[in-house]
Amino acid sequence: MTIAGTFWPNGARLAFTITLQFEAGGQPISGAPGPIAEPILPGFPDLGQNSFYEYGAREGIPRLLDLFDRHGIKVSAYMVGDAVRRHPDLAAEIVRRGHEAGAHGQSWQRQYQLDRPQETAWIASNVRSIEEATGTRPSGYTNYWIRPGVNTLEILQELGFRYHIDDLSADEPFLQTINGRPFATVPYTVHLNDIVSFDFPNFNPAAYEQQLIDEFDQLYEEGAHKRRMMVIALHDRLSGHASRVRVLDRVLTRLREHDDVWWARKDQIADWVLAHPETAAWVSRDPAPISGLPGSSA
């Protein structure tokens, strides 16, 4: 067991990290899910639904970036390659403001269906898109719909990535041995993901606000005796709406009253864990085809 103050930098009791998904323009031209419920007929571009995604680039991300600036928080933005190519200036602005540029696939595609050479080339294409727009090379990765393939972690290690987030099994980061070397997992979240919380027919901003506060209070309490990390996940087209930014603003204002919380990008968390393997949690799994969990292919 790790005693509070011995794992996170500067004796922090809890690590808090925000995921921002930059997907505007990376969705398929027809058939992407969204608020327009009636399915479009095959063969037609879904113009109205696509404008919903475009909102994320035109309004959502700029509004969220201003929110993060007001609170002095740096986040991890995972960028779909096609979204970056459509909006390179916005990708560059995210990095200019001090946020991490992570990778999120070249487009919306079921990556786990690709064979190993195809998947390697596909991830490398995403990396190039981000490098060309931002001048930085991503070190963290997330798949389409949180579904890595059996080769994904090995490919990421080979391409120079240091961590991934597509694991929902813990409230703390952990290390695995991939290709004979440590590779970090900085777990993602579903229950604090705005795609779940902002279900359009049933969205309740007051309940969402209370959920975030309750999650923080519980993990902060646990942080007195074990390593804890809180993750929230935001999408450009969802959390970037005006009323939802107000909810986040109230929550962050309350949580920022604690001075023993490490507000960290995920690459910072991964690098800290990799630099302190003696205090990190280590996970050993059977190969992914056997365990059914993210890990080595064999």
Coordinates of C-alpha atoms in Angstrom, one line a residue, residues 57-298:
A57 CA -14.6 22.8 -33.4
R58 CA -16.2 26.2 -33.9
E59 CA -17.7 26.7 -30.4
G60 CA -17.0 23.8 -28.1
I61 CA -13.2 23.6 -27.9
P62 CA -12.6 27.4 -27.8
R63 CA -15.1 27.7 -24.9
L64 CA -13.5 24.8 -23.0
L65 CA -10.0 26.2 -23.6
D66 CA -11.1 29.5 -22.0
L67 CA -12.6 27.6 -19.1
F68 CA -9.3 25.7 -18.5
D69 CA -7.4 28.9 -18.7
R70 CA -9.6 30.5 -16.1
H71 CA -8.9 27.7 -13.7
G72 CA -5.2 27.2 -14.6
I73 CA -5.7 23.6 -15.6
K74 CA -3.9 21.7 -18.4
V75 CA -5.7 18.8 -20.0
S76 CA -5.1 15.9 -22.4
A77 CA -6.7 16.3 -25.8
Y78 CA -7.0 13.2 -27.9
M79 CA -7.1 14.1 -31.5
V80 CA -8.6 12.1 -34.4
G81 CA -6.3 12.5 -37.4
D82 CA -9.0 13.6 -39.9
A83 CA -10.3 16.1 -37.3
V84 CA -6.8 17.6 -37.0
R85 CA -6.4 17.8 -40.8
R86 CA -9.7 19.7 -41.1
H87 CA -8.9 22.0 -38.2
P88 CA -5.1 22.3 -37.9
D89 CA -5.1 25.7 -36.4
L90 CA -7.3 24.6 -33.6
A91 CA -5.0 21.6 -32.9
A92 CA -2.1 24.0 -32.8
E93 CA -4.0 26.3 -30.4
I94 CA -4.7 23.5 -28.0
V95 CA -0.9 22.8 -27.7
R96 CA 0.0 26.5 -27.7
R97 CA -2.1 26.9 -24.5
G98 CA -0.1 24.1 -22.8
H99 CA -2.3 21.1 -23.3
E100 CA -1.3 17.6 -24.3
A101 CA -1.9 16.4 -27.8
G102 CA -2.7 12.7 -27.6
A103 CA -3.7 10.4 -30.5
H104 CA -7.2 9.0 -31.1
G105 CA -6.9 7.1 -34.4
Q106 CA -6.8 8.5 -37.9
S107 CA -10.6 8.3 -38.3
W108 CA -13.6 6.6 -36.7
Q109 CA -12.8 3.0 -37.5
R110 CA -12.9 -0.3 -35.7
Q111 CA -9.2 -0.5 -35.2
Y112 CA -9.3 -4.0 -33.7
Q113 CA -10.3 -5.4 -37.1
L114 CA -7.0 -4.3 -38.7
D115 CA -4.2 -6.8 -39.1
R116 CA -0.9 -5.8 -37.4
P117 CA 0.8 -4.0 -40.4
Q118 CA -2.4 -2.1 -41.2
E119 CA -2.9 -1.1 -37.7
T120 CA 0.7 0.1 -37.4
A121 CA 0.4 2.2 -40.5
W122 CA -2.9 3.6 -39.4
I123 CA -1.7 4.7 -36.0
A124 CA 1.5 6.2 -37.6
S125 CA -0.8 8.2 -39.9
N126 CA -2.5 9.7 -36.9
V127 CA 0.8 10.6 -35.4
R128 CA 1.9 12.4 -38.6
S129 CA -1.3 14.4 -38.7
I130 CA -0.7 15.6 -35.1
E131 CA 3.0 16.3 -35.6
E132 CA 2.3 18.3 -38.8
A133 CA -0.3 20.5 -37.1
T134 CA 1.1 20.9 -33.6
G135 CA 4.9 20.3 -33.8
T136 CA 4.5 17.7 -31.0
R137 CA 4.6 13.9 -31.1
P138 CA 1.8 12.2 -29.0
S139 CA 2.9 9.9 -26.2
G140 CA -0.7 8.7 -25.3
Y141 CA -3.4 6.9 -27.2
T142 CA -7.1 6.1 -27.1
N143 CA -9.0 3.9 -29.5
Y144 CA -12.4 4.4 -31.2
W145 CA -15.0 3.4 -28.5
I146 CA -12.3 2.3 -26.0
R147 CA -11.6 -0.9 -28.0
P148 CA -7.9 -1.8 -28.6
G149 CA -7.0 -4.8 -30.6
V150 CA -4.8 -7.7 -29.3
N151 CA -1.8 -6.1 -31.0
T152 CA -2.4 -2.5 -30.1
L153 CA -0.3 -2.1 -27.0
E154 CA 2.7 -3.7 -28.6
I155 CA 2.3 -1.5 -31.6
L156 CA 2.1 1.6 -29.4
Q157 CA 5.2 0.6 -27.6
E158 CA 7.1 0.1 -30.9
L159 CA 6.0 3.5 -32.2
G160 CA 7.3 5.3 -29.1
F161 CA 4.1 5.8 -27.1
R162 CA 4.4 5.6 -23.4
Y163 CA 0.8 5.0 -22.3
H164 CA -2.7 4.3 -23.3
I165 CA -6.0 5.1 -21.6
D166 CA -8.4 2.3 -22.9
D167 CA -8.8 0.5 -19.6
L168 CA -11.6 0.9 -17.1
S169 CA -10.3 -1.4 -14.4
A170 CA -8.9 1.0 -11.8
D171 CA -8.9 4.4 -10.1
E172 CA -5.1 4.7 -10.4
P173 CA -2.5 4.3 -13.1
F174 CA -0.6 1.1 -13.4
L175 CA 2.3 -0.5 -15.4
Q176 CA 2.3 -3.6 -17.6
T177 CA 5.3 -5.3 -19.3
I178 CA 4.8 -4.9 -23.0
N179 CA 7.5 -6.0 -25.4
G180 CA 9.8 -6.6 -22.4
R181 CA 9.5 -3.0 -21.2
P182 CA 7.2 -1.0 -18.9
F183 CA 4.1 0.5 -20.5
A184 CA 1.7 2.7 -18.6
T185 CA -2.1 2.7 -18.4
V186 CA -3.8 5.8 -17.2
P187 CA -7.4 4.5 -16.9
Y188 CA -10.3 6.1 -18.7
T189 CA -13.9 6.6 -17.4
V190 CA -17.3 5.7 -18.7
H191 CA -19.5 6.8 -15.8
L192 CA -17.9 10.3 -15.8
N193 CA -17.9 10.5 -19.6
D194 CA -20.2 13.1 -21.0
I195 CA -21.5 10.8 -23.7
V196 CA -23.2 8.8 -20.9
S197 CA -24.0 11.8 -18.6
F198 CA -25.4 14.0 -21.4
D199 CA -27.9 11.4 -22.8
F200 CA -30.2 13.9 -24.5
P201 CA -33.6 12.8 -23.4
N202 CA -32.6 12.4 -19.7
F203 CA -29.8 15.0 -19.2
N204 CA -29.9 16.5 -15.7
P205 CA -27.2 19.1 -15.2
A206 CA -27.8 19.2 -11.4
A207 CA -27.4 15.5 -11.1
Y208 CA -24.2 15.5 -13.2
E209 CA -22.8 18.3 -11.0
Q210 CA -23.5 16.3 -7.9
Q211 CA -22.0 13.2 -9.4
L212 CA -18.7 14.9 -10.1
I213 CA -18.6 16.4 -6.6
D214 CA -19.5 13.0 -4.9
E215 CA -16.8 11.2 -7.0
F216 CA -14.2 13.7 -6.0
D217 CA -15.1 13.7 -2.3
Q218 CA -15.0 9.9 -2.1
L219 CA -11.6 9.6 -4.0
Y220 CA -10.2 12.4 -2.0
E221 CA -11.1 10.7 1.2
E222 CA -9.6 7.4 0.0
G223 CA -6.5 9.3 -1.0
A224 CA -5.5 9.5 2.7
H225 CA -4.4 5.9 2.6
K226 CA -4.1 4.8 -1.0
R227 CA -3.1 6.1 -4.4
R228 CA -6.2 7.7 -6.1
M229 CA -6.9 9.4 -9.4
M230 CA -10.0 11.0 -10.7
V231 CA -10.8 11.2 -14.4
I232 CA -13.5 13.1 -16.3
A233 CA -14.0 12.8 -20.0
L234 CA -15.3 15.6 -22.2
H235 CA -16.2 15.7 -25.9
D236 CA -15.9 18.8 -28.0
R237 CA -19.5 18.7 -29.3
L238 CA -21.0 17.9 -25.9
S239 CA -19.3 19.6 -23.0
G240 CA -18.5 22.6 -25.0
H241 CA -22.1 23.9 -25.0
A242 CA -22.6 27.1 -22.9
S243 CA -24.8 25.7 -20.2
R244 CA -22.6 22.7 -19.7
V245 CA -19.5 24.8 -19.4
R246 CA -21.3 26.6 -16.6
V247 CA -21.7 23.3 -14.7
L248 CA -18.0 22.5 -15.1
D249 CA -17.1 26.0 -14.0
R250 CA -19.0 25.6 -10.7
V251 CA -17.5 22.1 -10.1
L252 CA -14.0 23.2 -10.8
T253 CA -14.4 26.3 -8.6
R254 CA -15.4 24.1 -5.7
L255 CA -12.7 21.5 -6.3
R256 CA -9.9 24.0 -6.8
E257 CA -10.3 25.0 -3.1
H258 CA -8.2 22.0 -2.3
D259 CA -4.5 22.8 -2.5
D260 CA -3.3 19.2 -2.2
V261 CA -4.7 18.0 -5.6
W262 CA -2.4 17.4 -8.6
W263 CA -4.2 18.7 -11.7
A264 CA -2.2 16.8 -14.3
R265 CA -2.1 16.0 -17.9
K266 CA -2.1 12.2 -18.6
D267 CA 1.3 12.3 -20.1
Q268 CA 2.6 13.8 -16.8
I269 CA 0.8 11.0 -14.8
A270 CA 2.2 8.3 -17.1
D271 CA 5.7 9.7 -16.9
W272 CA 5.6 9.9 -13.1
V273 CA 4.5 6.3 -12.9
L274 CA 7.2 5.2 -15.3
A275 CA 9.8 7.2 -13.4
H276 CA 8.8 5.6 -10.1
P277 CA 8.2 1.9 -10.9
E278 CA 9.0 0.9 -7.3
T279 CA 5.9 2.6 -6.0
A280 CA 3.6 1.9 -9.0
A281 CA 0.9 -0.7 -9.3
W282 CA 1.9 -3.5 -11.6
V283 CA -0.6 -5.6 -13.5
S284 CA 0.3 -9.0 -15.0
R285 CA -2.3 -10.5 -17.4
D286 CA -2.5 -13.5 -19.7
P287 CA -2.3 -12.6 -23.4
A288 CA -5.2 -10.4 -24.6
P289 CA -6.8 -13.2 -26.6
I290 CA -7.0 -15.3 -23.5
S291 CA -7.6 -12.8 -20.7
G292 CA -10.0 -10.6 -22.7
L293 CA -8.2 -7.6 -21.3
P294 CA -5.7 -5.1 -22.7
G295 CA -2.2 -6.5 -22.7
S296 CA 0.3 -8.3 -24.9
S297 CA -0.8 -10.3 -27.9
A298 CA 1.0 -13.5 -26.8

